[in-house]
mmCIF file of C-alpha atoms in Angstrom:
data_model
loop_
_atom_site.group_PDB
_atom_site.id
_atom_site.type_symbol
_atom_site.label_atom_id
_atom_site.label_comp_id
_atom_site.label_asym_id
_atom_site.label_seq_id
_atom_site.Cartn_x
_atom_site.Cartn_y
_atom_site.Cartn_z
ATOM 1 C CA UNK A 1 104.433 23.780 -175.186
ATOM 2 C CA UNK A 2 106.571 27.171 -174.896
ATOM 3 C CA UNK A 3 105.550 30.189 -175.044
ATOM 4 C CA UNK A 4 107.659 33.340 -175.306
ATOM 5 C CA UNK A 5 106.812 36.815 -174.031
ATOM 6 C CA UNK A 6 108.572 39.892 -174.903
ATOM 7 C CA UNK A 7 108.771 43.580 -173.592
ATOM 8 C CA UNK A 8 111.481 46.661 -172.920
ATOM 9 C CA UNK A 9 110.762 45.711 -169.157
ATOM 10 C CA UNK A 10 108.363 44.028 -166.722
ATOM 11 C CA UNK A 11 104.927 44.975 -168.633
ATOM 12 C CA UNK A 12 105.193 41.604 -170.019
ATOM 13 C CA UNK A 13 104.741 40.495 -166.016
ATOM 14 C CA UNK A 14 100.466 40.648 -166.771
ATOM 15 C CA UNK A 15 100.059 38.486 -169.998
ATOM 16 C CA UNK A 16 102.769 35.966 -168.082
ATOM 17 C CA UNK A 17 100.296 35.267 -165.551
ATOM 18 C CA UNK A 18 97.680 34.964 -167.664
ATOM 19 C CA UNK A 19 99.782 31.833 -169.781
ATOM 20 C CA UNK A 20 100.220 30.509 -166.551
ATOM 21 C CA UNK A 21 96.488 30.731 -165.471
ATOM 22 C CA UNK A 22 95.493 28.617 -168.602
ATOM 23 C CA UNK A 23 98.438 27.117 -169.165
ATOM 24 C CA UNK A 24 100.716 26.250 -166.271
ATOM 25 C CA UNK A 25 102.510 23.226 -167.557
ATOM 26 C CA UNK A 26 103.572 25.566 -170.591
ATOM 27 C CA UNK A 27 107.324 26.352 -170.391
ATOM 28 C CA UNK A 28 107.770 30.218 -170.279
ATOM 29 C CA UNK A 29 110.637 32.476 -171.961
ATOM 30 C CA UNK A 30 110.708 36.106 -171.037
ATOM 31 C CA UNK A 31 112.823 37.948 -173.259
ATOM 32 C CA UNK A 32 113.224 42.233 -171.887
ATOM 33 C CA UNK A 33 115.894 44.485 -172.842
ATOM 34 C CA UNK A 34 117.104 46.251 -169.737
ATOM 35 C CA UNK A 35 119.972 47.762 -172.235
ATOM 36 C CA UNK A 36 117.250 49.374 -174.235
ATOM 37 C CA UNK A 37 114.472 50.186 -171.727
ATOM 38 C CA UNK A 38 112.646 52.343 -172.011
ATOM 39 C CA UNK A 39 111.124 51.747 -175.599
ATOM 40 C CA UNK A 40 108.703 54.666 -175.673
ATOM 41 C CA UNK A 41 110.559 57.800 -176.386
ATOM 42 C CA UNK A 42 112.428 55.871 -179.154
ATOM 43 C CA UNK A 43 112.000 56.705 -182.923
ATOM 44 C CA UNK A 44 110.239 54.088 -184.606
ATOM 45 C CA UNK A 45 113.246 52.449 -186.257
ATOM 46 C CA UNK A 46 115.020 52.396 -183.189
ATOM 47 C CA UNK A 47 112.153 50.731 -181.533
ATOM 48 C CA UNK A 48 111.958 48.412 -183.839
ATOM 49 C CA UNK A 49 115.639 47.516 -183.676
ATOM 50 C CA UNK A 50 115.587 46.860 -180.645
ATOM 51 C CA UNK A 51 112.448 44.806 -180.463
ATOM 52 C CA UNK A 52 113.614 42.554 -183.402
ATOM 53 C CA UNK A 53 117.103 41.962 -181.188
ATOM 54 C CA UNK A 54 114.847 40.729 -178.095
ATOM 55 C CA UNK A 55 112.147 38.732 -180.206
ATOM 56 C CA UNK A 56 115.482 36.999 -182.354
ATOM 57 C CA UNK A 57 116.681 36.312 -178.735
ATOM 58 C CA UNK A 58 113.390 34.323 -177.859
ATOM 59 C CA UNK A 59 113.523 33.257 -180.854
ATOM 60 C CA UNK A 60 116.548 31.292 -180.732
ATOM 61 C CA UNK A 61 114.759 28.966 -177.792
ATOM 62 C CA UNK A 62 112.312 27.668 -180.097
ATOM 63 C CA UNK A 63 108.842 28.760 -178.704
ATOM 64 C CA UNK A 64 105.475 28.072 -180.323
ATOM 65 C CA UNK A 65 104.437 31.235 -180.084
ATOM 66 C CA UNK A 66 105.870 35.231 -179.077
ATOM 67 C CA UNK A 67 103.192 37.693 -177.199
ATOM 68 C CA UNK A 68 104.460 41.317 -178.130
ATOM 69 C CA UNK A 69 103.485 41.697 -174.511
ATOM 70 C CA UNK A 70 103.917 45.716 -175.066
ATOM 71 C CA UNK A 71 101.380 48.522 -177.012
ATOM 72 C CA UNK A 72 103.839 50.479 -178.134
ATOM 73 C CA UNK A 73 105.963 47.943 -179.681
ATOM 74 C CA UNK A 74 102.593 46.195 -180.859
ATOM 75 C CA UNK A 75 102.219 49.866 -182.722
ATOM 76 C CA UNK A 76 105.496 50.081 -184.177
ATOM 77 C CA UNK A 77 107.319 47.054 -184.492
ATOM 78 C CA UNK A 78 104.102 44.101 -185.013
ATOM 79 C CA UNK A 79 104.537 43.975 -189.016
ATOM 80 C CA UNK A 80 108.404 43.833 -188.799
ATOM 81 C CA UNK A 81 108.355 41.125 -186.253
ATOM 82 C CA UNK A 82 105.638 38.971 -187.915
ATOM 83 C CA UNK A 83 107.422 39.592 -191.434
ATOM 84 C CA UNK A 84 110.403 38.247 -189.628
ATOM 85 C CA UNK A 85 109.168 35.501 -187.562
ATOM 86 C CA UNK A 86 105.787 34.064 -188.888
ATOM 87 C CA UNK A 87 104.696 31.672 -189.791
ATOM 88 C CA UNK A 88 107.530 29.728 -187.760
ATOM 89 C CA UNK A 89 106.535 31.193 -184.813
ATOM 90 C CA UNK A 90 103.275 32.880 -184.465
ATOM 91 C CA UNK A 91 103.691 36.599 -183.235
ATOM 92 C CA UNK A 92 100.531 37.927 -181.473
ATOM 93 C CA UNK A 93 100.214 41.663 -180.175
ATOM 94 C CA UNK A 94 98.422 43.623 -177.635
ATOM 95 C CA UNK A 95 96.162 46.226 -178.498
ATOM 96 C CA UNK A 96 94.047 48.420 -175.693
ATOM 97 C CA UNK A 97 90.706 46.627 -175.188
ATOM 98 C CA UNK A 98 88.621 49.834 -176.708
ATOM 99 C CA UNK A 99 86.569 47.381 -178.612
ATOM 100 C CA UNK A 100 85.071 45.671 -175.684
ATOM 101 C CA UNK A 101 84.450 48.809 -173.400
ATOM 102 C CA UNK A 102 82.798 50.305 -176.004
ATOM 103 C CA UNK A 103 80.146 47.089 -175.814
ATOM 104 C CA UNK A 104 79.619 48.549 -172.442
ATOM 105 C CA UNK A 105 77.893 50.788 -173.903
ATOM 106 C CA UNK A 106 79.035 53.964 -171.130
ATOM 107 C CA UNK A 107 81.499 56.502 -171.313
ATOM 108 C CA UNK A 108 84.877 55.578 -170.523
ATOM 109 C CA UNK A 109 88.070 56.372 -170.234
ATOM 110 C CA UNK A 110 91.509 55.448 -171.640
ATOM 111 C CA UNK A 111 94.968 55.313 -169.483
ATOM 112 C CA UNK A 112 97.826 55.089 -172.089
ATOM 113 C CA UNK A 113 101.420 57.126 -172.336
ATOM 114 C CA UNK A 114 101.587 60.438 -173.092
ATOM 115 C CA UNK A 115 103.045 59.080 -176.801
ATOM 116 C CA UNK A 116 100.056 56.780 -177.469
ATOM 117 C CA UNK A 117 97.294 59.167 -175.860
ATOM 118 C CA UNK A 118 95.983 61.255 -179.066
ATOM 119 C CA UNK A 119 98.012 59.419 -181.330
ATOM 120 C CA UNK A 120 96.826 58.140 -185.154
ATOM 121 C CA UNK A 121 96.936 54.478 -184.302
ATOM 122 C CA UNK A 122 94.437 55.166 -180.947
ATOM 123 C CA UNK A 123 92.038 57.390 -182.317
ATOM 124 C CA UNK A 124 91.458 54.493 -184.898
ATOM 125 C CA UNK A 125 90.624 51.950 -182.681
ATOM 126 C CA UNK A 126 88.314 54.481 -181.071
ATOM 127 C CA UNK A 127 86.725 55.397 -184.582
ATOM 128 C CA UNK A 128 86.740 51.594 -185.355
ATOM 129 C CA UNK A 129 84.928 50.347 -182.108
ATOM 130 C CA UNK A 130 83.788 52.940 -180.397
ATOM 131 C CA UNK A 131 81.673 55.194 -182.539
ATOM 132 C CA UNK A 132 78.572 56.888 -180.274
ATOM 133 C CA UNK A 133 80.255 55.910 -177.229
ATOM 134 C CA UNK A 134 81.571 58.678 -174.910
ATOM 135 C CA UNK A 135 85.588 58.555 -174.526
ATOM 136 C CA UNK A 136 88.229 60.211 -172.783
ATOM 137 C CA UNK A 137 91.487 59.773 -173.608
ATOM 138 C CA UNK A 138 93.560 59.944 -170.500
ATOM 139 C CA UNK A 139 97.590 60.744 -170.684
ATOM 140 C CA UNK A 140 99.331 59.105 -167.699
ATOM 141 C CA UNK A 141 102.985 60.728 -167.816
ATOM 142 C CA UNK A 142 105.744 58.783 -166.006
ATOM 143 C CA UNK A 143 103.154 55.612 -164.695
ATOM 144 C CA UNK A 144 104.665 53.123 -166.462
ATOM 145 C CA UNK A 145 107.971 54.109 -165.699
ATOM 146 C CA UNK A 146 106.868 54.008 -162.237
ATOM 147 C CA UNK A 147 105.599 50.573 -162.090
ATOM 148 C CA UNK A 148 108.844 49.313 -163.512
ATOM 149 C CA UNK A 149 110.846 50.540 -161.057
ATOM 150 C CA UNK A 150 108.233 49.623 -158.505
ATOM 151 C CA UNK A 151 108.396 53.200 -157.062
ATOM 152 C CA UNK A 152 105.572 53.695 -154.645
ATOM 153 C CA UNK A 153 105.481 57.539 -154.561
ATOM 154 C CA UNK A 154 105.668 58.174 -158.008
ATOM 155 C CA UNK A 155 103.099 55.294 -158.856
ATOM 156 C CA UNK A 156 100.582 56.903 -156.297
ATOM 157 C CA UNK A 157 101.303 60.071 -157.775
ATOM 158 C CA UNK A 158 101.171 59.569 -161.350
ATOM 159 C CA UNK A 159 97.528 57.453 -160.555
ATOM 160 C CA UNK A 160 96.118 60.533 -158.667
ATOM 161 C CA UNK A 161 97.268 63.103 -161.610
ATOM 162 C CA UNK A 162 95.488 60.583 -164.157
ATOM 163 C CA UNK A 163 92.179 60.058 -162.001
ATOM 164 C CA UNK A 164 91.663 63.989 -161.759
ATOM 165 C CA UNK A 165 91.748 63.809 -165.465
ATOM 166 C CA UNK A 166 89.191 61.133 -165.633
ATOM 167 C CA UNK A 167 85.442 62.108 -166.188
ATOM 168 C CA UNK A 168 83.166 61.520 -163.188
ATOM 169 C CA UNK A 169 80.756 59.594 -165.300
ATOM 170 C CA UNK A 170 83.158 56.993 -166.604
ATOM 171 C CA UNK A 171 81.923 53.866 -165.850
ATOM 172 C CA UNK A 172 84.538 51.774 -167.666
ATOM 173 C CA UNK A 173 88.867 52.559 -167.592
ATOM 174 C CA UNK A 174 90.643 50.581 -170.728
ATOM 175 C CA UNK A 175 94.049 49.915 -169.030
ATOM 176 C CA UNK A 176 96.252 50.826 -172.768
ATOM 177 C CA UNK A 177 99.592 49.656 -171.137
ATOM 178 C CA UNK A 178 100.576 46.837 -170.145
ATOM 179 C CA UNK A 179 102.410 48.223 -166.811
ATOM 180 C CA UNK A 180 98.926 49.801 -165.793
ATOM 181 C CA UNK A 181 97.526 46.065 -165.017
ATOM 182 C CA UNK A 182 100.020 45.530 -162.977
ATOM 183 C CA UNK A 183 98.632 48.286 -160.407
ATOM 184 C CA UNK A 184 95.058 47.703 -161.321
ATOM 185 C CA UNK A 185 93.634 47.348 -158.156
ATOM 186 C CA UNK A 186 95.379 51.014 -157.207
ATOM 187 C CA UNK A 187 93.684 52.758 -160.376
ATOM 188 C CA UNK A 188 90.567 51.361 -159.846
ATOM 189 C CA UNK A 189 90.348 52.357 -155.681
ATOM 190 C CA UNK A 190 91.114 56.032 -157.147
ATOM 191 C CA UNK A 191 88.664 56.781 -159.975
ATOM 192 C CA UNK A 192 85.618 54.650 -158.367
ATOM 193 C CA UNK A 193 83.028 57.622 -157.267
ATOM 194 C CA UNK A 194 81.216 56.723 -154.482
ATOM 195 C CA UNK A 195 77.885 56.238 -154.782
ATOM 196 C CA UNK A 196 78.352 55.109 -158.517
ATOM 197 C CA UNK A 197 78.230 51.587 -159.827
ATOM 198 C CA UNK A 198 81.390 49.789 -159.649
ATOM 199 C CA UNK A 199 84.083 50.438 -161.474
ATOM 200 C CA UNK A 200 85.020 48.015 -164.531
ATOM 201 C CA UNK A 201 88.297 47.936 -165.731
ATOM 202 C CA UNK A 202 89.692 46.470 -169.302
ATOM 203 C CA UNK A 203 93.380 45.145 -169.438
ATOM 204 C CA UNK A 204 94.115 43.016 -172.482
ATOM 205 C CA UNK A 205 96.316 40.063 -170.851
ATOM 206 C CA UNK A 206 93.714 37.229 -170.524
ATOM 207 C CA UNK A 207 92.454 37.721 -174.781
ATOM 208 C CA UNK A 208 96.371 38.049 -175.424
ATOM 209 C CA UNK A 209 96.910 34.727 -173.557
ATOM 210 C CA UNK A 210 94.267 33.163 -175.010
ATOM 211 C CA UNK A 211 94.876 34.486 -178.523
ATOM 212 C CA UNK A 212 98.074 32.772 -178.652
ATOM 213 C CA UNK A 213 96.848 29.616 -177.245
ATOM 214 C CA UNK A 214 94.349 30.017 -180.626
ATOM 215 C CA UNK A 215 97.170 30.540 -182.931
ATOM 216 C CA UNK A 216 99.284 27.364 -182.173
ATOM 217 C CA UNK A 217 95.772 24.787 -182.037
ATOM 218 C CA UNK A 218 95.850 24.602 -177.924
ATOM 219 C CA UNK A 219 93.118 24.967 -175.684
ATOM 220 C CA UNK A 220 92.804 26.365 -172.062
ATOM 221 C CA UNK A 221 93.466 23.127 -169.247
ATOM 222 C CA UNK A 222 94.048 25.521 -166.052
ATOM 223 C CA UNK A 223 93.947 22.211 -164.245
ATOM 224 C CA UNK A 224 97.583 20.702 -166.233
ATOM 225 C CA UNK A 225 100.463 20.332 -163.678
ATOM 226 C CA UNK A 226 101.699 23.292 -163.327
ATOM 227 C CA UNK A 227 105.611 22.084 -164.278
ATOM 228 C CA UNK A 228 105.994 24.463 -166.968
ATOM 229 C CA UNK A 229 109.751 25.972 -166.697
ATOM 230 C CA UNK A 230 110.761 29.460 -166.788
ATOM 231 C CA UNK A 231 114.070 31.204 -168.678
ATOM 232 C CA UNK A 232 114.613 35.127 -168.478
ATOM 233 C CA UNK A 233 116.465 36.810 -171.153
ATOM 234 C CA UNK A 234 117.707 39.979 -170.299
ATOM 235 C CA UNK A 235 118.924 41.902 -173.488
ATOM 236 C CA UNK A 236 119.961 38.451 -174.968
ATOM 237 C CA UNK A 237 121.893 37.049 -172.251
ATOM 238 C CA UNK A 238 119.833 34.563 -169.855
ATOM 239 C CA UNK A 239 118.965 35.472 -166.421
ATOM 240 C CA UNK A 240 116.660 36.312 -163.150
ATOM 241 C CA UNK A 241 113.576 38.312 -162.928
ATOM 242 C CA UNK A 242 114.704 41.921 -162.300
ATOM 243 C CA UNK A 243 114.309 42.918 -158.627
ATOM 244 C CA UNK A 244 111.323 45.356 -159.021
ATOM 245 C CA UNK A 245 109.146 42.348 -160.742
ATOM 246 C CA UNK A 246 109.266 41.401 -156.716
ATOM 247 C CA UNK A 247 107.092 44.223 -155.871
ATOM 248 C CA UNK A 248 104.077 42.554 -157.799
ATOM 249 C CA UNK A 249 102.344 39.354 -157.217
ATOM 250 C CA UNK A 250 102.473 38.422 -160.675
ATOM 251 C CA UNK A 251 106.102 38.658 -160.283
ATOM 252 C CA UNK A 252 106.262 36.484 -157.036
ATOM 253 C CA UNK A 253 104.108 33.937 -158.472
ATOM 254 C CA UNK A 254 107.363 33.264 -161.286
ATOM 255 C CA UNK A 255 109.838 32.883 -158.812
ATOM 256 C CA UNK A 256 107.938 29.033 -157.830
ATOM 257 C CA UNK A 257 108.503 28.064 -161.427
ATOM 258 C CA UNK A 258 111.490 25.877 -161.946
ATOM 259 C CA UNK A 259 114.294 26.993 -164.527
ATOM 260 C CA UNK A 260 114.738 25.673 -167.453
ATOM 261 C CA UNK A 261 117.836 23.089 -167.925
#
């Protein structure tokens, strides 16, 4: 089995570890386009250029399945690519998990980029699966590109602006880009309240992972040898893991994977 994972940068680094969770013997291709990155302030057909140009890349290594493992590609570039690729290879996106905070039933919150925060697509998943239900919608300027450059400073200061913004009474954060998940553990130690129940937090790696294990017929076997391979693309050409994917254990946890011959 091989499954492909694509992204502008390291955001893809969450819904990686989550293949390898349920599927370690699966061989892995990470396609990112350091040429391109980042993907957000693009116009939508430049966007979608450029995601087309790193999906034909993964493309060309014959995976049995691509995880758009990036929202705002998933927003602007998901019809393209599936028009392009599918039913070949089956192209499955990520979309903030809105619809199961919502079951939680109290007000939450939700961390996305200043482009995607207040935007048409958002406040239809909101209106679709989370009618009655309390939210905030929380802009978090420059995190993302602070996680991909693994930049402490700005990372601590761009989750401190964000958490001021964020309601006392949320119970629940939806995590609405990939990069947040990768500095979970940091957004959740600065909105928790004391004295209030703990905070719950909803990334949407493990239902992408598992989604695409749905759409190709496989199921979860966590227990498999885990001597899946790994190959990097990096704007098309093959490669290594850019340094900053170091800084994050999901990262480190890819460098014990063997390459692929």
């Amino acid at each position: 089995m091989k499954i492909a994972l694509m992204d502008s940068g390291i955001g893809l680094l969450a819904a990686t570890a989550a293949v390898r969770r349920l599927r370690p013997d699966a061989d892995l291709v990470l396609s990112l386009d350091p040429d391109g990155m980042p993907w957000g302030p693009r116009t939508t057909e430049d966007l979608t250029e450029r995601a087309v140009a790193v999906a034909e890349a993964a493309a060309a290594h014959r995976p049995d399945a691509l995880i758009v493992g990036c929202n705002t590609a998933t927003v602007h570039a998901l019809t393209t690519l599936r028009a392009l690729l599918e039913p070949g290879i089956p192209v499955i996106g990520t979309v903030p998990a809105i619809k199961p905070a919502a079951a939680g039933g109290g007000p939450f919150a939700i961390w996305a980029t200043p482009a995607t925060t207040g935007s048409p697509y958002q406040r239809g998943l909101i209106r679709d699966f989370a009618d009655g239900v309390t939210v905030t919608e929380v802009p978090c300027p420059g995190l993302a590109e602070a996680v991909e450059h693994a930049d402490e400073a700005a990372i601590t200061a761009a989750v401190a602006a964000a958490a001021a913004l964020t309601p006392d009474d949320v119970t629940t954060v939806v995590l609405g880009c990939t990069h947040y998940e990768l500095v979970a553990e940091r957004i959740r130690a600065a909105v928790q309240r004391p004295g209030r129940p703990p905070l719950v937090l909803h990334g949407s790696a493990g239902a992408v992972a598992a989604q695409a294990l749905r759409r190709i017929g496989e199921l979860p076997a966590p227990e498999a040898a885990a001597d899946g391979t790994l190959t990097v693309l990096l704007s098309g050409r093959e490669g290594t893991l850019p340094t900053p994917a170091l800084a994050y254990e999901e990262g480190r946890q890819l460098q014990e994977i063997s390459p692929a011959r």
